[in-house]
PDB file of C-alpha atoms in Angstrom:
ATOM      1  CA  MET A   1     -49.001  14.001-112.543  1.00 35.00           C
ATOM      2  CA  THR A   2     -50.972  12.306-115.325  1.00 41.00           C
ATOM      3  CA  SER A   3     -49.821  13.273-118.815  1.00 45.00           C
ATOM      4  CA  ALA A   4     -52.056  14.140-121.751  1.00 50.00           C
ATOM      5  CA  ASP A   5     -51.018  10.890-123.460  1.00 50.00           C
ATOM      6  CA  GLU A   6     -52.072   8.858-120.421  1.00 48.00           C
ATOM      7  CA  GLN A   7     -55.417  10.659-120.304  1.00 57.00           C
ATOM      8  CA  GLY A   8     -55.852  10.194-124.036  1.00 72.00           C
ATOM      9  CA  LEU A   9     -56.265  13.928-124.690  1.00 83.00           C
ATOM     10  CA  ILE A  10     -55.581  15.772-127.963  1.00 85.00           C
ATOM     11  CA  GLY A  11     -55.425  19.559-128.172  1.00 89.00           C
ATOM     12  CA  GLY A  12     -55.820  21.994-131.076  1.00 91.00           C
ATOM     13  CA  PHE A  13     -58.215  22.244-134.010  1.00 93.00           C
ATOM     14  CA  HIS A  14     -55.871  20.694-136.581  1.00 91.00           C
ATOM     15  CA  ALA A  15     -54.962  17.709-134.381  1.00 90.00           C
ATOM     16  CA  VAL A  16     -58.576  17.074-133.374  1.00 91.00           C
ATOM     17  CA  MET A  17     -59.920  17.369-136.935  1.00 92.00           C
ATOM     18  CA  SER A  18     -57.196  15.001-138.136  1.00 88.00           C
ATOM     19  CA  ALA A  19     -58.186  12.488-135.443  1.00 85.00           C
ATOM     20  CA  ILE A  20     -61.839  12.713-136.557  1.00 88.00           C
ATOM     21  CA  GLU A  21     -60.968  12.246-140.238  1.00 86.00           C
ATOM     22  CA  LYS A  22     -58.702   9.275-139.491  1.00 76.00           C
ATOM     23  CA  ASP A  23     -61.349   7.735-137.221  1.00 72.00           C
ATOM     24  CA  ARG A  24     -59.054   7.598-134.208  1.00 68.00           C
ATOM     25  CA  GLY A  25     -61.868   6.536-131.884  1.00 72.00           C
ATOM     26  CA  LEU A  26     -62.695   9.798-130.115  1.00 82.00           C
ATOM     27  CA  ALA A  27     -65.050   9.596-127.142  1.00 82.00           C
ATOM     28  CA  ARG A  28     -65.909  13.302-126.898  1.00 89.00           C
ATOM     29  CA  ILE A  29     -64.740  16.790-127.833  1.00 93.00           C
ATOM     30  CA  TRP A  30     -64.707  19.872-125.634  1.00 94.00           C
ATOM     31  CA  LEU A  31     -65.139  23.272-127.337  1.00 94.00           C
ATOM     32  CA  ALA A  32     -64.778  26.661-125.709  1.00 92.00           C
ATOM     33  CA  SER A  33     -68.166  28.057-124.747  1.00 89.00           C
ATOM     34  CA  GLY A  34     -69.611  30.435-127.320  1.00 83.00           C
ATOM     35  CA  ARG A  35     -67.107  29.441-130.013  1.00 84.00           C
ATOM     36  CA  ARG A  36     -68.890  30.127-133.322  1.00 85.00           C
ATOM     37  CA  ASP A  37     -66.672  30.451-136.359  1.00 89.00           C
ATOM     38  CA  GLY A  38     -65.838  28.518-139.490  1.00 89.00           C
ATOM     39  CA  ARG A  39     -63.360  26.137-137.880  1.00 90.00           C
ATOM     40  CA  ALA A  40     -65.634  25.379-134.954  1.00 91.00           C
ATOM     41  CA  ASP A  41     -68.642  24.825-137.224  1.00 91.00           C
ATOM     42  CA  ALA A  42     -66.652  22.504-139.517  1.00 92.00           C
ATOM     43  CA  LEU A  43     -65.482  20.515-136.503  1.00 93.00           C
ATOM     44  CA  ARG A  44     -69.030  20.253-135.139  1.00 91.00           C
ATOM     45  CA  ALA A  45     -70.249  18.950-138.497  1.00 93.00           C
ATOM     46  CA  ALA A  46     -67.445  16.380-138.759  1.00 92.00           C
ATOM     47  CA  ALA A  47     -68.041  15.222-135.192  1.00 91.00           C
ATOM     48  CA  ALA A  48     -71.769  14.881-135.822  1.00 91.00           C
ATOM     49  CA  ASP A  49     -71.078  12.669-138.859  1.00 90.00           C
ATOM     50  CA  ARG A  50     -69.037  10.345-136.596  1.00 87.00           C
ATOM     51  CA  GLY A  51     -71.486  10.474-133.702  1.00 88.00           C
ATOM     52  CA  ILE A  52     -68.926  12.121-131.394  1.00 90.00           C
ATOM     53  CA  GLU A  53     -70.298  14.097-128.459  1.00 90.00           C
ATOM     54  CA  ILE A  54     -69.494  17.841-128.288  1.00 91.00           C
ATOM     55  CA  VAL A  55     -69.271  19.388-124.801  1.00 91.00           C
ATOM     56  CA  SER A  56     -69.051  23.134-124.078  1.00 91.00           C
ATOM     57  CA  ALA A  57     -66.489  24.246-121.502  1.00 92.00           C
ATOM     58  CA  ASP A  58     -64.969  27.556-120.439  1.00 91.00           C
ATOM     59  CA  MET A  59     -61.363  28.329-121.287  1.00 91.00           C
ATOM     60  CA  ALA A  60     -60.235  27.991-117.672  1.00 91.00           C
ATOM     61  CA  ALA A  61     -61.444  24.404-117.570  1.00 92.00           C
ATOM     62  CA  LEU A  62     -59.769  23.633-120.895  1.00 92.00           C
ATOM     63  CA  ASP A  63     -56.509  25.213-119.705  1.00 90.00           C
ATOM     64  CA  ALA A  64     -56.631  22.985-116.626  1.00 90.00           C
ATOM     65  CA  MET A  65     -57.099  19.886-118.794  1.00 88.00           C
ATOM     66  CA  LEU A  66     -54.109  20.638-121.027  1.00 86.00           C
ATOM     67  CA  ALA A  67     -51.993  23.186-119.223  1.00 84.00           C
ATOM     68  CA  ASP A  68     -48.927  22.866-121.447  1.00 80.00           C
ATOM     69  CA  VAL A  69     -50.650  22.522-124.832  1.00 83.00           C
ATOM     70  CA  ARG A  70     -51.859  25.318-127.131  1.00 88.00           C
ATOM     71  CA  HIS A  71     -55.335  23.818-127.435  1.00 91.00           C
ATOM     72  CA  GLN A  72     -57.078  26.836-129.075  1.00 91.00           C
ATOM     73  CA  GLY A  73     -60.252  26.105-127.140  1.00 92.00           C
ATOM     74  CA  CYS A  74     -60.592  22.599-128.589  1.00 93.00           C
ATOM     75  CA  ILE A  75     -59.715  19.345-126.808  1.00 93.00           C
ATOM     76  CA  ALA A  76     -60.654  15.774-127.709  1.00 90.00           C
ATOM     77  CA  GLU A  77     -60.566  12.630-125.613  1.00 84.00           C
ATOM     78  CA  ARG A  78     -59.618   9.348-127.225  1.00 79.00           C
ATOM     79  CA  ALA A  79     -61.605   6.281-126.309  1.00 72.00           C
ATOM     80  CA  LEU A  80     -58.696   4.352-124.833  1.00 67.00           C
ATOM     81  CA  ALA A  81     -58.282   0.752-125.851  1.00 68.00           C
ATOM     82  CA  ARG A  82     -59.481  -1.909-123.476  1.00 75.00           C
ATOM     83  CA  GLU A  83     -58.377  -5.510-123.294  1.00 84.00           C
ATOM     84  CA  LYS A  84     -60.889  -7.974-124.737  1.00 90.00           C
ATOM     85  CA  ARG A  85     -62.092 -10.985-122.811  1.00 91.00           C
ATOM     86  CA  GLU A  86     -60.894 -14.432-123.844  1.00 94.00           C
ATOM     87  CA  SER A  87     -64.532 -15.405-124.374  1.00 94.00           C
ATOM     88  CA  ASP A  88     -64.808 -12.627-126.996  1.00 93.00           C
ATOM     89  CA  LEU A  89     -62.200 -14.210-129.273  1.00 95.00           C
ATOM     90  CA  PRO A  90     -64.457 -16.666-131.191  1.00 95.00           C
ATOM     91  CA  ASP A  91     -66.884 -13.880-132.150  1.00 94.00           C
ATOM     92  CA  LEU A  92     -64.039 -11.560-133.146  1.00 94.00           C
ATOM     93  CA  LEU A  93     -62.644 -14.191-135.496  1.00 96.00           C
ATOM     94  CA  ALA A  94     -66.055 -15.186-136.859  1.00 95.00           C
ATOM     95  CA  ALA A  95     -66.747 -11.558-137.778  1.00 95.00           C
ATOM     96  CA  ALA A  96     -63.534 -11.246-139.822  1.00 95.00           C
ATOM     97  CA  GLU A  97     -63.539 -12.116-143.513  1.00 93.00           C
ATOM     98  CA  ARG A  98     -60.027 -13.631-143.457  1.00 95.00           C
ATOM     99  CA  PRO A  99     -59.102 -14.019-139.779  1.00 97.00           C
ATOM    100  CA  TRP A 100     -55.575 -14.505-138.540  1.00 97.00           C
ATOM    101  CA  VAL A 101     -53.957 -14.123-135.150  1.00 98.00           C
ATOM    102  CA  LEU A 102     -50.684 -13.014-133.591  1.00 98.00           C
ATOM    103  CA  ALA A 103     -49.754 -14.889-130.390  1.00 98.00           C
ATOM    104  CA  LEU A 104     -47.091 -13.323-128.164  1.00 97.00           C
ATOM    105  CA  ASP A 105     -45.447 -15.683-125.688  1.00 95.00           C
ATOM    106  CA  GLN A 106     -44.482 -13.648-122.599  1.00 89.00           C
ATOM    107  CA  VAL A 107     -43.469 -10.375-124.215  1.00 93.00           C
ATOM    108  CA  GLN A 108     -42.808  -8.302-121.093  1.00 91.00           C
ATOM    109  CA  ASP A 109     -41.435  -4.980-122.345  1.00 92.00           C
ATOM    110  CA  PRO A 110     -44.257  -2.454-122.914  1.00 91.00           C
ATOM    111  CA  HIS A 111     -42.338  -0.878-125.796  1.00 93.00           C
ATOM    112  CA  ASN A 112     -42.043  -4.230-127.553  1.00 93.00           C
ATOM    113  CA  LEU A 113     -45.732  -4.968-127.030  1.00 94.00           C
ATOM    114  CA  GLY A 114     -46.699  -1.544-128.335  1.00 92.00           C
ATOM    115  CA  ALA A 115     -44.522  -2.000-131.418  1.00 94.00           C
ATOM    116  CA  CYS A 116     -45.978  -5.489-132.016  1.00 95.00           C
ATOM    117  CA  LEU A 117     -49.523  -4.126-131.790  1.00 95.00           C
ATOM    118  CA  ARG A 118     -48.669  -1.379-134.261  1.00 94.00           C
ATOM    119  CA  SER A 119     -47.216  -3.866-136.755  1.00 96.00           C
ATOM    120  CA  ALA A 120     -50.152  -6.240-136.260  1.00 96.00           C
ATOM    121  CA  ALA A 121     -52.688  -3.481-136.902  1.00 94.00           C
ATOM    122  CA  ALA A 122     -50.788  -2.320-139.983  1.00 95.00           C
ATOM    123  CA  ALA A 123     -50.713  -5.870-141.356  1.00 96.00           C
ATOM    124  CA  GLY A 124     -54.443  -6.374-140.781  1.00 95.00           C
ATOM    125  CA  VAL A 125     -54.212  -9.014-138.040  1.00 97.00           C
ATOM    126  CA  THR A 126     -57.593  -9.793-136.486  1.00 97.00           C
ATOM    127  CA  ALA A 127     -56.488 -10.247-132.875  1.00 96.00           C
ATOM    128  CA  VAL A 128     -53.382 -10.418-130.706  1.00 97.00           C
ATOM    129  CA  ILE A 129     -53.374 -12.933-127.878  1.00 97.00           C
ATOM    130  CA  ALA A 130     -50.912 -13.104-124.993  1.00 95.00           C
ATOM    131  CA  PRO A 131     -50.682 -14.731-121.561  1.00 94.00           C
ATOM    132  CA  ARG A 132     -52.396 -12.844-118.766  1.00 90.00           C
ATOM    133  CA  LYS A 133     -49.459 -13.517-116.417  1.00 90.00           C
ATOM    134  CA  ARG A 134     -45.747 -12.803-116.886  1.00 86.00           C
ATOM    135  CA  ALA A 135     -46.446 -10.572-119.880  1.00 89.00           C
ATOM    136  CA  ALA A 136     -47.079  -6.892-120.552  1.00 88.00           C
ATOM    137  CA  GLY A 137     -50.665  -5.682-120.521  1.00 85.00           C
ATOM    138  CA  LEU A 138     -52.395  -2.815-122.284  1.00 82.00           C
ATOM    139  CA  THR A 139     -50.918   0.051-120.273  1.00 81.00           C
ATOM    140  CA  ALA A 140     -50.602   3.746-121.100  1.00 75.00           C
ATOM    141  CA  ALA A 141     -46.968   3.146-122.120  1.00 80.00           C
ATOM    142  CA  VAL A 142     -48.043   0.407-124.534  1.00 85.00           C
ATOM    143  CA  ARG A 143     -50.757   2.598-126.053  1.00 79.00           C
ATOM    144  CA  LYS A 144     -48.280   5.434-126.537  1.00 78.00           C
ATOM    145  CA  VAL A 145     -45.801   3.256-128.436  1.00 84.00           C
ATOM    146  CA  ALA A 146     -48.629   1.691-130.456  1.00 83.00           C
ATOM    147  CA  ALA A 147     -49.538   5.211-131.646  1.00 76.00           C
ATOM    148  CA  GLY A 148     -53.256   4.561-132.083  1.00 74.00           C
ATOM    149  CA  ALA A 149     -52.951   0.916-133.118  1.00 80.00           C
ATOM    150  CA  ALA A 150     -54.102  -0.327-129.712  1.00 81.00           C
ATOM    151  CA  GLU A 151     -57.511   1.163-130.461  1.00 78.00           C
ATOM    152  CA  ARG A 152     -57.646  -0.571-133.852  1.00 83.00           C
ATOM    153  CA  ILE A 153     -56.834  -4.158-132.993  1.00 90.00           C
ATOM    154  CA  ALA A 154     -58.252  -6.586-130.443  1.00 92.00           C
ATOM    155  CA  PHE A 155     -55.797  -7.417-127.651  1.00 94.00           C
ATOM    156  CA  VAL A 156     -56.880 -10.562-125.813  1.00 94.00           C
ATOM    157  CA  PRO A 157     -55.079 -11.743-122.647  1.00 94.00           C
ATOM    158  CA  VAL A 158     -55.586 -15.498-122.187  1.00 95.00           C
ATOM    159  CA  THR A 159     -55.248 -17.698-119.115  1.00 94.00           C
ATOM    160  CA  ASN A 160     -53.115 -20.331-120.851  1.00 96.00           C
ATOM    161  CA  LEU A 161     -51.493 -19.512-124.196  1.00 96.00           C
ATOM    162  CA  THR A 162     -50.886 -23.116-125.238  1.00 97.00           C
ATOM    163  CA  ARG A 163     -54.511 -24.067-124.616  1.00 97.00           C
ATOM    164  CA  ALA A 164     -55.689 -20.961-126.458  1.00 97.00           C
ATOM    165  CA  ILE A 165     -53.567 -21.928-129.485  1.00 98.00           C
ATOM    166  CA  ALA A 166     -54.926 -25.488-129.293  1.00 98.00           C
ATOM    167  CA  ARG A 167     -58.506 -24.188-129.368  1.00 97.00           C
ATOM    168  CA  LEU A 168     -57.689 -22.117-132.440  1.00 98.00           C
ATOM    169  CA  GLN A 169     -56.183 -25.199-134.077  1.00 98.00           C
ATOM    170  CA  ASP A 170     -59.430 -27.039-133.367  1.00 97.00           C
ATOM    171  CA  GLU A 171     -61.157 -24.265-135.336  1.00 96.00           C
ATOM    172  CA  GLY A 172     -58.954 -24.854-138.377  1.00 96.00           C
ATOM    173  CA  PHE A 173     -56.064 -22.471-137.665  1.00 98.00           C
ATOM    174  CA  TRP A 174     -52.435 -23.496-138.099  1.00 98.00           C
ATOM    175  CA  ALA A 175     -49.827 -22.284-135.621  1.00 98.00           C
ATOM    176  CA  VAL A 176     -46.439 -21.235-137.010  1.00 98.00           C
ATOM    177  CA  GLY A 177     -43.794 -20.229-134.456  1.00 97.00           C
ATOM    178  CA  LEU A 178     -40.793 -17.963-134.946  1.00 96.00           C
ATOM    179  CA  ASP A 179     -37.667 -19.754-133.747  1.00 93.00           C
ATOM    180  CA  GLY A 180     -34.176 -18.568-134.596  1.00 88.00           C
ATOM    181  CA  THR A 181     -32.875 -22.154-134.505  1.00 89.00           C
ATOM    182  CA  ALA A 182     -35.445 -23.525-136.971  1.00 93.00           C
ATOM    183  CA  GLU A 183     -33.914 -24.873-140.177  1.00 93.00           C
ATOM    184  CA  ARG A 184     -36.762 -23.756-142.408  1.00 95.00           C
ATOM    185  CA  SER A 185     -36.811 -20.100-143.426  1.00 96.00           C
ATOM    186  CA  ILE A 186     -40.079 -18.205-143.306  1.00 96.00           C
ATOM    187  CA  TYR A 187     -39.394 -17.175-146.903  1.00 96.00           C
ATOM    188  CA  ASP A 188     -39.345 -20.836-147.988  1.00 95.00           C
ATOM    189  CA  SER A 189     -42.571 -21.656-146.156  1.00 95.00           C
ATOM    190  CA  ASP A 190     -46.131 -21.577-147.432  1.00 95.00           C
ATOM    191  CA  LEU A 191     -47.891 -19.844-144.573  1.00 96.00           C
ATOM    192  CA  PRO A 192     -51.501 -20.946-144.090  1.00 95.00           C
ATOM    193  CA  GLU A 193     -54.495 -18.673-144.667  1.00 95.00           C
ATOM    194  CA  ARG A 194     -55.870 -19.312-141.172  1.00 96.00           C
ATOM    195  CA  LEU A 195     -52.636 -18.472-139.415  1.00 98.00           C
ATOM    196  CA  VAL A 196     -51.635 -18.104-135.794  1.00 98.00           C
ATOM    197  CA  LEU A 197     -48.176 -16.538-135.917  1.00 98.00           C
ATOM    198  CA  VAL A 198     -46.418 -17.218-132.616  1.00 98.00           C
ATOM    199  CA  ALA A 199     -43.571 -14.968-131.437  1.00 96.00           C
ATOM    200  CA  GLY A 200     -41.611 -15.365-128.219  1.00 90.00           C
ATOM    201  CA  GLY A 201     -40.473 -13.140-125.386  1.00 83.00           C
ATOM    202  CA  GLU A 202     -37.397 -10.962-125.145  1.00 77.00           C
ATOM    203  CA  GLU A 203     -34.977 -13.356-123.469  1.00 75.00           C
ATOM    204  CA  LYS A 204     -35.591 -16.919-124.646  1.00 80.00           C
ATOM    205  CA  GLY A 205     -38.089 -16.668-127.490  1.00 86.00           C
ATOM    206  CA  ILE A 206     -41.075 -18.982-127.478  1.00 91.00           C
ATOM    207  CA  ARG A 207     -41.142 -21.495-124.630  1.00 93.00           C
ATOM    208  CA  ALA A 208     -40.610 -25.213-125.305  1.00 94.00           C
ATOM    209  CA  LEU A 209     -44.232 -26.035-124.450  1.00 95.00           C
ATOM    210  CA  THR A 210     -45.491 -23.370-126.839  1.00 96.00           C
ATOM    211  CA  ALA A 211     -43.093 -24.513-129.563  1.00 96.00           C
ATOM    212  CA  ARG A 212     -44.354 -28.100-129.259  1.00 97.00           C
ATOM    213  CA  GLN A 213     -47.902 -26.861-129.763  1.00 97.00           C
ATOM    214  CA  CYS A 214     -46.979 -25.194-133.058  1.00 97.00           C
ATOM    215  CA  ASP A 215     -47.605 -26.994-136.329  1.00 97.00           C
ATOM    216  CA  ALA A 216     -44.345 -25.625-137.737  1.00 97.00           C
ATOM    217  CA  LEU A 217     -41.358 -23.542-136.685  1.00 97.00           C
ATOM    218  CA  VAL A 218     -39.647 -21.085-139.012  1.00 97.00           C
ATOM    219  CA  SER A 219     -36.707 -18.718-138.769  1.00 94.00           C
ATOM    220  CA  ILE A 220     -35.774 -15.372-140.264  1.00 93.00           C
ATOM    221  CA  PRO A 221     -32.396 -15.773-141.989  1.00 91.00           C
ATOM    222  CA  MET A 222     -29.661 -13.472-140.662  1.00 85.00           C
ATOM    223  CA  ALA A 223     -26.696 -12.069-142.564  1.00 80.00           C
ATOM    224  CA  GLY A 224     -23.232 -11.961-141.029  1.00 70.00           C
ATOM    225  CA  ASP A 225     -22.792 -12.640-137.330  1.00 70.00           C
ATOM    226  CA  ILE A 226     -26.131 -11.225-136.145  1.00 68.00           C
ATOM    227  CA  GLU A 227     -27.839 -14.004-134.195  1.00 70.00           C
ATOM    228  CA  SER A 228     -31.334 -12.627-133.726  1.00 73.00           C
ATOM    229  CA  LEU A 229     -33.664  -9.647-134.018  1.00 81.00           C
ATOM    230  CA  ASN A 230     -35.548  -7.806-131.326  1.00 88.00           C
ATOM    231  CA  VAL A 231     -38.947  -9.489-130.828  1.00 90.00           C
ATOM    232  CA  SER A 232     -40.906  -6.527-132.166  1.00 93.00           C
ATOM    233  CA  VAL A 233     -38.684  -6.271-135.251  1.00 94.00           C
ATOM    234  CA  ALA A 234     -38.853 -10.026-135.911  1.00 94.00           C
ATOM    235  CA  THR A 235     -42.616  -9.985-135.446  1.00 96.00           C
ATOM    236  CA  GLY A 236     -42.978  -7.115-137.911  1.00 96.00           C
ATOM    237  CA  VAL A 237     -40.831  -8.897-140.512  1.00 96.00           C
ATOM    238  CA  ALA A 238     -42.838 -12.113-140.151  1.00 97.00           C
ATOM    239  CA  LEU A 239     -46.215 -10.388-140.206  1.00 97.00           C
ATOM    240  CA  PHE A 240     -45.483  -8.615-143.449  1.00 97.00           C
ATOM    241  CA  GLU A 241     -44.139 -11.773-145.068  1.00 97.00           C
ATOM    242  CA  ALA A 242     -47.423 -13.424-144.094  1.00 97.00           C
ATOM    243  CA  LEU A 243     -49.324 -10.437-145.496  1.00 97.00           C
ATOM    244  CA  ARG A 244     -47.363 -10.656-148.757  1.00 96.00           C
ATOM    245  CA  GLN A 245     -48.322 -14.309-149.122  1.00 96.00           C
ATOM    246  CA  ARG A 246     -51.962 -13.581-148.290  1.00 95.00           C
ATOM    247  CA  ARG A 247     -52.117 -10.938-150.996  1.00 93.00           C
ATOM    248  CA  LEU A 248     -50.533 -13.262-153.524  1.00 92.00           C
ATOM    249  CA  ALA A 249     -53.116 -15.903-152.666  1.00 86.00           C
ATOM    250  CA  THR A 250     -55.962 -13.533-153.506  1.00 84.00           C
ATOM    251  CA  GLN A 251     -54.329 -12.586-156.802  1.00 80.00           C
ATOM    252  CA  GLY A 252     -53.889 -16.201-157.813  1.00 61.00           C
TER     253      GLY A 252
END
């Protein structure tokens, strides 16, 4: 049975209005036929401002859509995130005022990918690139963990990650890889404005070929006998250090 999360459905006036106000990328809203009251009128007005389609449906149909949710005669459908094409990447970066990229080298756990996408969206990353093969894709499980972030950031599977990084370097980006064995700490490094932050997979980190393509390798210093962080945690730490430096650069 397909769950409401997998369908991208939200039930209830408060939840739907919140999704509209936070611009969660709704595709359409179903309202119970004949519903005319203050809450319904306010929702119609808010949806119209966002250009979201309103569809009338009887309560039986709405109950069938969300059988286990108290939907109050109001259900919204999120426009689920779709993977971008590799050929879209140059235009995505050109449209950004201060573009930067997160590259994930064979992250295979959907929960880790979802967490990385959430951190990347929160940090303002322009796009996330990852290999098309031997890596997690944009599945329902990933979208659930990302908690809306998958709809806010471009996820771009690429045929060959090393070549994709090389093309970005040709466009003036600098690739900095996270490597637990690197002598230089990320906190002692001046991260470039046009940054490709490269993080590795769950088992072995970034591959040797990917590491050789990087302009620099940095580590996150550990206290005590902890050897490494989970890839999604390490990626979040590194992204927000990069964001801190980017903000300082604008202030200077």
